[in-house]
mmCIF file of C-alpha atoms in Angstrom:
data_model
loop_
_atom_site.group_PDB
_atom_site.id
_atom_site.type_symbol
_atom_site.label_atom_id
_atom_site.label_comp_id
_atom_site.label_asym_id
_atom_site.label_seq_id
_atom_site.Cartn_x
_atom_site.Cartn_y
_atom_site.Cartn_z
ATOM 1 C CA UNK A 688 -11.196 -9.284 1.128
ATOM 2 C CA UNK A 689 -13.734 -11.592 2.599
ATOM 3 C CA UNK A 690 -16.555 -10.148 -0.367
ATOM 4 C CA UNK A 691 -15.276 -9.048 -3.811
ATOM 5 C CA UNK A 692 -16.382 -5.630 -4.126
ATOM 6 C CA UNK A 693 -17.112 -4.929 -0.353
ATOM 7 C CA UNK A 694 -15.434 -3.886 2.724
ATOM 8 C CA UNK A 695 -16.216 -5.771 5.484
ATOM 9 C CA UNK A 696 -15.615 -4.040 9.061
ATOM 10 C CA UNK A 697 -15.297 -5.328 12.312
ATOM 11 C CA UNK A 698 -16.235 -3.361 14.890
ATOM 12 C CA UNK A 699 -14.313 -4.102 17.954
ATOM 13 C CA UNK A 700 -14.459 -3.233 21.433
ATOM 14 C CA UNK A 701 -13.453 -4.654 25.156
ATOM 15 C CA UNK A 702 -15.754 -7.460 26.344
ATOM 16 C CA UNK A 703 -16.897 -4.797 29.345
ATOM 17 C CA UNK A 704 -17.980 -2.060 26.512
ATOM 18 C CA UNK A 705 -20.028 -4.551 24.760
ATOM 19 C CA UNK A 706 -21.860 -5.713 27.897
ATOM 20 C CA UNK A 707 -22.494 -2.313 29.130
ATOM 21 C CA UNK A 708 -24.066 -1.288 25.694
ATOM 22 C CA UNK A 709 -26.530 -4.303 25.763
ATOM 23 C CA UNK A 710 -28.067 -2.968 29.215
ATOM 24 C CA UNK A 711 -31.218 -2.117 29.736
ATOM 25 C CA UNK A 712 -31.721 -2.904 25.452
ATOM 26 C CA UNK A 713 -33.741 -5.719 23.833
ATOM 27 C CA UNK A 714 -33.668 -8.960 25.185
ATOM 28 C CA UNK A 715 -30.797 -10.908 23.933
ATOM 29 C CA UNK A 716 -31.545 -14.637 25.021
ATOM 30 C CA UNK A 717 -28.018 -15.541 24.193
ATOM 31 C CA UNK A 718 -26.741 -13.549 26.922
ATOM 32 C CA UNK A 719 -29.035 -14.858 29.175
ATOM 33 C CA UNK A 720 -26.909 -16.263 32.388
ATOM 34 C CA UNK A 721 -25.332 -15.225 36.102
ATOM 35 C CA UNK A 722 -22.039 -13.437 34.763
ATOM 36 C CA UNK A 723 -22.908 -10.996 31.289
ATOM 37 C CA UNK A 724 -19.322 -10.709 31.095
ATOM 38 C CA UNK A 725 -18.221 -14.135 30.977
ATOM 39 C CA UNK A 726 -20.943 -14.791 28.713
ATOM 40 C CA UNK A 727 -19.677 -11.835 26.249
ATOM 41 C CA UNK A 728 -16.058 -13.176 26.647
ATOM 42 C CA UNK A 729 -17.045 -16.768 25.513
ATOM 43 C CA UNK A 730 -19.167 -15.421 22.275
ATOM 44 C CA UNK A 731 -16.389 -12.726 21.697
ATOM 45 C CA UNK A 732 -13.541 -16.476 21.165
ATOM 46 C CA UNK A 733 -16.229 -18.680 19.503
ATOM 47 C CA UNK A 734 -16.500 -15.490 16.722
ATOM 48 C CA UNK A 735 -13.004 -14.278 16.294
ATOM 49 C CA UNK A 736 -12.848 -16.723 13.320
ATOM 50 C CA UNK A 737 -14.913 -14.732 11.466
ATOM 51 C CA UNK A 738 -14.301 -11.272 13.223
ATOM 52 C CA UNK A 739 -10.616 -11.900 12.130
ATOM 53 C CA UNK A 740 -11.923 -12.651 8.416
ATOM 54 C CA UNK A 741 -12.741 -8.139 7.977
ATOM 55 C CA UNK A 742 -10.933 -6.254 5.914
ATOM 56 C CA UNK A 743 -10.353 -3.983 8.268
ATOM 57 C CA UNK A 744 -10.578 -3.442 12.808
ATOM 58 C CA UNK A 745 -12.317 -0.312 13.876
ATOM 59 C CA UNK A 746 -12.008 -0.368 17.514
ATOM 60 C CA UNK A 747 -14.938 1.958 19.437
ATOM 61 C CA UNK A 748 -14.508 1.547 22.845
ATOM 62 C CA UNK A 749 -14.055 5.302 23.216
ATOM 63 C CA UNK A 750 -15.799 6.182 20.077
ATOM 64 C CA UNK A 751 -19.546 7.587 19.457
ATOM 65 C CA UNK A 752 -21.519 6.302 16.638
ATOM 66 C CA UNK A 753 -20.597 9.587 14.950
ATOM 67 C CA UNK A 754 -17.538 9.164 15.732
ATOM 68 C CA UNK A 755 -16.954 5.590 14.688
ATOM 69 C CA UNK A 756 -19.220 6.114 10.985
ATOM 70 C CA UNK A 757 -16.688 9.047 10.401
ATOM 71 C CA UNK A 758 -13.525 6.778 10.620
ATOM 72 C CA UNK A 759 -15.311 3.847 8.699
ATOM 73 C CA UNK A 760 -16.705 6.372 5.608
ATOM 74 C CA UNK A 761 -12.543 7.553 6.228
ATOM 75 C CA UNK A 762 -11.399 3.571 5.286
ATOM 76 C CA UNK A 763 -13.682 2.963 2.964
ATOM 77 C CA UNK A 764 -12.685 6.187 0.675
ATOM 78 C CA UNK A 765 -9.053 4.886 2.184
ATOM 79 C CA UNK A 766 -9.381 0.995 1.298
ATOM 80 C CA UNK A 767 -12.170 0.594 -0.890
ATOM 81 C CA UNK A 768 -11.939 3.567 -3.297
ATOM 82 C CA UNK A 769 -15.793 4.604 -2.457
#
């Protein structure tokens, strides 16, 4: 595991998904630019160093946050014994 004693998630989703839930939010200077998407793609490869480091990949493209805290408290009894 990346942290003794944790489990560390990585919530993934398409590059489109994660653009479309930053709309109309706060204002996030890094994505700042002509083409969102683009943008998103490029931070998306810079990160999957560390994305790749988790314990475990919940993907949420399709997922609500209910939906998506239900399958990490599943892992976590699963994979960390909590």
């Amino acid at each position: 595991p990346v942290r003794a004693g944790a489990l560390v998630v990585h919530l993934k989703c398409m590059v489109t998904t994660a653009v479309k839930r930053l709309e109309g939010g706060a204002s996030r200077p890094l994505m700042m630019g002509e083409d969102p998407v683009d943008i998103m793609r490029k931070l998306m490869l810079e990160r999957e160093p560390w994305y790749s480091q988790a314990d475990v990949e919940v993907k949420n493209d399709m997922r609500t946050a209910s939906q998506t805290a239900g399958d990490i408290v599943v892992l976590a009894r699963q994979r960390a014994g909590w």
